[in-house]
Short mmCIF file of C-alpha atoms in Angstrom, two decimals:
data_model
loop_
_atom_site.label_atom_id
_atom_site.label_comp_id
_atom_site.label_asym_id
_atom_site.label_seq_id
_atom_site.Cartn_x
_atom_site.Cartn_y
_atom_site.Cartn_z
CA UNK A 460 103.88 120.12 -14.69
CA UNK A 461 105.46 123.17 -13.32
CA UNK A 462 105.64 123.18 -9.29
CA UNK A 463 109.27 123.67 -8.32
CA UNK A 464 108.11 123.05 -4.09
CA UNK A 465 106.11 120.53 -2.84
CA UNK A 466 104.56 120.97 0.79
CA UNK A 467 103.98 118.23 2.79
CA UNK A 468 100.77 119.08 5.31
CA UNK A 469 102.21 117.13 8.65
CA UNK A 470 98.72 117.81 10.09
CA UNK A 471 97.42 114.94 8.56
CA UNK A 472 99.44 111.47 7.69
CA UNK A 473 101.81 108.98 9.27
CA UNK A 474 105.61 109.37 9.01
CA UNK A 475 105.36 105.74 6.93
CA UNK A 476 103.24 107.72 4.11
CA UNK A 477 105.73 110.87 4.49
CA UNK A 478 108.70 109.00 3.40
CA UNK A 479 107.03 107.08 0.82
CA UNK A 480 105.76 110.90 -0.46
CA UNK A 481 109.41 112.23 -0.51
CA UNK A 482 111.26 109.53 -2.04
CA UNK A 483 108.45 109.84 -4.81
CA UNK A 484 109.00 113.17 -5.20
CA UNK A 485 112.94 112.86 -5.14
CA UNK A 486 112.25 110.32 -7.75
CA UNK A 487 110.48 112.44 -10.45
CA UNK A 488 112.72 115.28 -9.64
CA UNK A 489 115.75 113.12 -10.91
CA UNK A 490 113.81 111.43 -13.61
CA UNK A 491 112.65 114.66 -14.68
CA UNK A 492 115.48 116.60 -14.16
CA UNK A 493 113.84 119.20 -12.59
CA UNK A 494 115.08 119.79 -8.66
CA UNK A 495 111.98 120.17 -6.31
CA UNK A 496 112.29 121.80 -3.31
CA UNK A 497 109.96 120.31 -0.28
CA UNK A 498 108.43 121.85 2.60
CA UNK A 499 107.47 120.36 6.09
CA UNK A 500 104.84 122.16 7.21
CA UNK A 501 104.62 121.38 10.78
CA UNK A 502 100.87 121.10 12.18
CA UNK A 503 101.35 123.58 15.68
CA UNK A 504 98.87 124.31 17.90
CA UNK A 505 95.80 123.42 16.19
CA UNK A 506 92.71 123.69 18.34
CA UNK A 507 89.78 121.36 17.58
CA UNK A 508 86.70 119.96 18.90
CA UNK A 509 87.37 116.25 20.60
CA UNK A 510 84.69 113.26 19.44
CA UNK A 511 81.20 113.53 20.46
CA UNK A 512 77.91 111.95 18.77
CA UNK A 513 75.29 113.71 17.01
CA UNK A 514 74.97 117.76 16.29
CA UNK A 515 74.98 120.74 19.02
CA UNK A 516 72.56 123.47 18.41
CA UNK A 517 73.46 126.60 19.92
CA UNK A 518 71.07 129.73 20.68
CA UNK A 519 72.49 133.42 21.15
CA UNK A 520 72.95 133.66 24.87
CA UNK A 521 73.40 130.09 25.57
CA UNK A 522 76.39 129.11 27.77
CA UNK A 523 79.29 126.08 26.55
CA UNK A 524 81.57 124.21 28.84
CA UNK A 525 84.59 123.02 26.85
CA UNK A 526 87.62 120.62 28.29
CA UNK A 527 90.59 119.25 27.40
CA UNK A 528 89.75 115.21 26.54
CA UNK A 529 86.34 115.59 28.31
CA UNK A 530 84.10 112.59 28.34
CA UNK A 531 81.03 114.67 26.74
CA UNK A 532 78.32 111.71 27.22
CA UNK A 533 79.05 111.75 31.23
CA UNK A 534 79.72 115.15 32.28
CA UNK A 535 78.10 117.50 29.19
CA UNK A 536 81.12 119.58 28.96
CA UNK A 537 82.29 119.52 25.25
CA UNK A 538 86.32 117.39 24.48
CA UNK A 539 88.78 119.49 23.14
CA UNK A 540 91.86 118.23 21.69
CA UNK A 541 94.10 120.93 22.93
CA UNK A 542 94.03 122.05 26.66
CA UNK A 543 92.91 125.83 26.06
CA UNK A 544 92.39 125.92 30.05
CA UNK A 545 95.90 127.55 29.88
CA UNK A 546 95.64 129.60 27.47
CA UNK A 547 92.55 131.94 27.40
CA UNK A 548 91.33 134.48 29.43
CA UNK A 549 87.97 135.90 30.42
CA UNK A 550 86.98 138.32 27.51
CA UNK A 551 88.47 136.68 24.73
CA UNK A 552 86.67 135.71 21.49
CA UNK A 553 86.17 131.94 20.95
CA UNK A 554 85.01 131.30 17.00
CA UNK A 555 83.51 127.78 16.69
CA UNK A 556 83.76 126.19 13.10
CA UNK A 557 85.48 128.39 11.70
CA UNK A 558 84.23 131.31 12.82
CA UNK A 559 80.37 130.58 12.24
CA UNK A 560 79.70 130.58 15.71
CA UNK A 561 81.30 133.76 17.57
CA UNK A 562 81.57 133.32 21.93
CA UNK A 563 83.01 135.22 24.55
CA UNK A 564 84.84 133.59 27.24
CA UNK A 565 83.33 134.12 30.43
CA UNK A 566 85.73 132.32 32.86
CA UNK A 567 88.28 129.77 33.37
CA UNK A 568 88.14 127.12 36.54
CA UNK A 569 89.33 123.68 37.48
CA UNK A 570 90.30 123.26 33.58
CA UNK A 571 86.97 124.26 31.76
CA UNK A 572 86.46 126.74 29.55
CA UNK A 573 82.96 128.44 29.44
CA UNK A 574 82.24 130.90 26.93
CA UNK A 575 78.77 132.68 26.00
CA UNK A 576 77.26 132.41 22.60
CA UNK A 577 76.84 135.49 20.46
CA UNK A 578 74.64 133.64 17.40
CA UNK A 579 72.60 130.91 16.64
CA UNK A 580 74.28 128.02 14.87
CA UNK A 581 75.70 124.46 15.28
CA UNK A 582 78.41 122.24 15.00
CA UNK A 583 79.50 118.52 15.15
CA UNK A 584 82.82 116.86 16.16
CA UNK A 585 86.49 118.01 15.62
CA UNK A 586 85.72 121.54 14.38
CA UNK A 587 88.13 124.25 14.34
CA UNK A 588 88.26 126.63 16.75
CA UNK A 589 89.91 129.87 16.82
CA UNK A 590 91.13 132.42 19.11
CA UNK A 591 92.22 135.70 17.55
CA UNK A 592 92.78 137.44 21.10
CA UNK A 593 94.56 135.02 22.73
CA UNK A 594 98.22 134.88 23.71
CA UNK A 595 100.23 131.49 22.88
CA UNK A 596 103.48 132.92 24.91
CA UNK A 597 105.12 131.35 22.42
CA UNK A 598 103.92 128.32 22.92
CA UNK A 599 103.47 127.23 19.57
CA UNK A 600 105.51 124.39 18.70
CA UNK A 601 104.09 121.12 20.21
CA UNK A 602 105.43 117.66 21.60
CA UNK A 603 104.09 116.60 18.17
CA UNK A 604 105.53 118.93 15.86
CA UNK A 605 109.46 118.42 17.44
CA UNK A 606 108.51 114.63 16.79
CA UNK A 607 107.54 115.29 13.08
CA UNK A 608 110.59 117.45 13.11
CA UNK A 609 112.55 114.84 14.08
CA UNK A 610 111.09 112.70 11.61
CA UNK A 611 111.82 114.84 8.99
CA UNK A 612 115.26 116.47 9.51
CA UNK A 613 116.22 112.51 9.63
CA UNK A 614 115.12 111.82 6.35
CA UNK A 615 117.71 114.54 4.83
CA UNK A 616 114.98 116.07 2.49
CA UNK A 617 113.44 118.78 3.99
CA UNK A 618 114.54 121.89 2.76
CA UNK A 619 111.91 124.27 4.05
CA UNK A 620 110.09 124.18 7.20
CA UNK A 621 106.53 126.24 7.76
CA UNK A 622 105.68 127.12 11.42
CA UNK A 623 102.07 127.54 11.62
CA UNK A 624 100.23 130.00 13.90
CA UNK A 625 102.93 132.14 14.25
CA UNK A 626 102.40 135.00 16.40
CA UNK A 627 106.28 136.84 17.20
CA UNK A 628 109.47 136.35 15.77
CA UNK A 629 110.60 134.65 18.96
CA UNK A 630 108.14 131.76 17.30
CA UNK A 631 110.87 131.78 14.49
CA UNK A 632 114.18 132.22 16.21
CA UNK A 633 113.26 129.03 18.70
CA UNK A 634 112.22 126.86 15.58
CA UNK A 635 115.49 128.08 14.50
CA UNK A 636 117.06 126.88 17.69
CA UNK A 637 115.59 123.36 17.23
CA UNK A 638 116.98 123.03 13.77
CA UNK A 639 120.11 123.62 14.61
CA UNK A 640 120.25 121.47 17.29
CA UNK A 641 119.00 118.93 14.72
CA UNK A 642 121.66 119.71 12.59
CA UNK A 643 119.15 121.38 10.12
CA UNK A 644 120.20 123.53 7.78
CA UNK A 645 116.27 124.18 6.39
CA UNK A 646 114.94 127.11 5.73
CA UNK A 647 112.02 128.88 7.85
CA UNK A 648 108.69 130.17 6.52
CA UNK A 649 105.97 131.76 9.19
CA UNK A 650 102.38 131.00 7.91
CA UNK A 651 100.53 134.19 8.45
CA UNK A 652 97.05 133.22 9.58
CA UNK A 653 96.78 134.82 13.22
CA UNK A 654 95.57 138.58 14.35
CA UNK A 655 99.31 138.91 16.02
CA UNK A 656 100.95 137.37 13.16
CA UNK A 657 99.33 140.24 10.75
CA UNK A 658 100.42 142.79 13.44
CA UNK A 659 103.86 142.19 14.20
CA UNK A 660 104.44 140.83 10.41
CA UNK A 661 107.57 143.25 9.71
CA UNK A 662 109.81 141.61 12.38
CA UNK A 663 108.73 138.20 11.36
CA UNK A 664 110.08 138.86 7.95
CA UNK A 665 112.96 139.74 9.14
CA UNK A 666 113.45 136.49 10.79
CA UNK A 667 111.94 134.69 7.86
CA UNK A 668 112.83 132.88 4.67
CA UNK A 669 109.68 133.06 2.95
CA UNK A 670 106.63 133.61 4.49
CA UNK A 671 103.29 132.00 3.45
CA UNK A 672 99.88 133.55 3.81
CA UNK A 673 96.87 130.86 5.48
CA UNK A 674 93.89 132.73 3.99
CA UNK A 675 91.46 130.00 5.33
CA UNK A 676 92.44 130.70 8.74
CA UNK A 677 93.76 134.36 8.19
CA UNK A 678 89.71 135.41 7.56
CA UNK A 679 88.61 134.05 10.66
CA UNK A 680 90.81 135.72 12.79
CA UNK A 681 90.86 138.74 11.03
CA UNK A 682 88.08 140.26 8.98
CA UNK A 683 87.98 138.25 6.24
CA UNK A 684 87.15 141.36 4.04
CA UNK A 685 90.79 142.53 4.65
CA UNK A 686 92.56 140.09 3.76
CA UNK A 687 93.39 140.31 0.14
CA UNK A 688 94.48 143.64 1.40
CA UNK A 689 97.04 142.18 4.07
CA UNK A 690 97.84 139.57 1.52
CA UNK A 691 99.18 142.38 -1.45
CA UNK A 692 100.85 144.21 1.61
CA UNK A 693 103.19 141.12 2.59
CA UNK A 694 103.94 140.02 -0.61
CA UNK A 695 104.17 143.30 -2.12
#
């Protein structure tokens, strides 16, 4: 019907239902003649809220505790699936489902993250959260992404790979690294869709195949008003 790439969204989905999407695919490329190029687009540090019951209501001014895999019920500090702890620094902005609820980080100790509410809002379980100031070190490509990379390489059908939350080239040139010690010869595309991404975007390209622009995530942690102009200014 006219798609020459297919991208398969490793965020979600076992490696059972991946296989059984690309040897579908393969199949109507060859019965349609048409070739079909697929991507892998590799999940990366995604931060979320853990699993808690009901809804939290939050005032301007009221203080949050947040933990890697806390027990919320028991201790009142709020799960998160990735261990932010060492990442973020006092100062930096915090956005809470997607972006609807704006916090500050006010310190860092034993592990827990406490930030300060700037707005009234809530939220329930496994929410997005964002951090537009904070620095990944390059730190982007998880335990789980090298096993879906693994995964996928293997298969012999990938012939892109999208890094998400990519922040420097170095993000690209260790990806890179990986492939070719997989024996990959895929192709790379950064997903633009972080404050540092947008601001070091000309030597990304130049480490880049393609590059693809995350809107969704791209007006959270920028203003969202900008970004149709940051979009025409990449692919332009």
């Amino acid at each position: 019907s006219g798609a020459n790439v297919l991208r398969l969204n490793f965020t979600h989905g076992t490696h059972e239902w991946h296989a059984q999407t690309i040897k579908r695919i393969r199949h109507a490329s060859k019965e349609y003649d048409k070739p079909v190029a697929i991507i892998q687009d590799l999940q990366g540090p995604k931060v979320r809220l853990g699993d808690f019951e009901g809804t939290i209501t939050v005032k301007k001014g009221d203080i949050l505790a947040f933990k890697y895999n806390a027990d919320y019920q028991a201790t009142g500090i709020l799960p998160l699936q990735y261990d932010l702890a060492k990442k973020v620094k006092r100062g930096e902005e915090l956005l809470l489902y997607d972006g609807k609820i704006r916090t500050i980080v006010t310190s860092v100790k034993d592990s827990v993250v406490r930030v300060c509410a700037e707005n009234d809002g809530w939220f329930v379980k496994r929410k997005a959260i964002n951090v537009p100031d904070t620095d990944f070190g390059g730190d982007i490509i998880t335990a789980k992404d090298r096993a879906d990379l693994e995964f996928g390489i293997a298969t012999g059908e990938i012939d892109y790979v999208a890094l998400t939350f990519v922040q420097t080239a170095d993000d690209l040139v260790k990806l890179k690294q990986i492939l070719k010690r997989l024996g990959s010869d895929a192709k790379v595309i950064p997903k633009i869709e972080t404050k540092a991404g947008v601001q070091n975007i000309e030597s990304i390209v130049q480490e880049a195949d393609a590059v693809m622009i995350a809107r969704g995530d791209l007006a959270v942690e920028t203003p969202a008003e900008t970004v149709p102009i940051v979009q025409r200014q990449i692919v332009g």
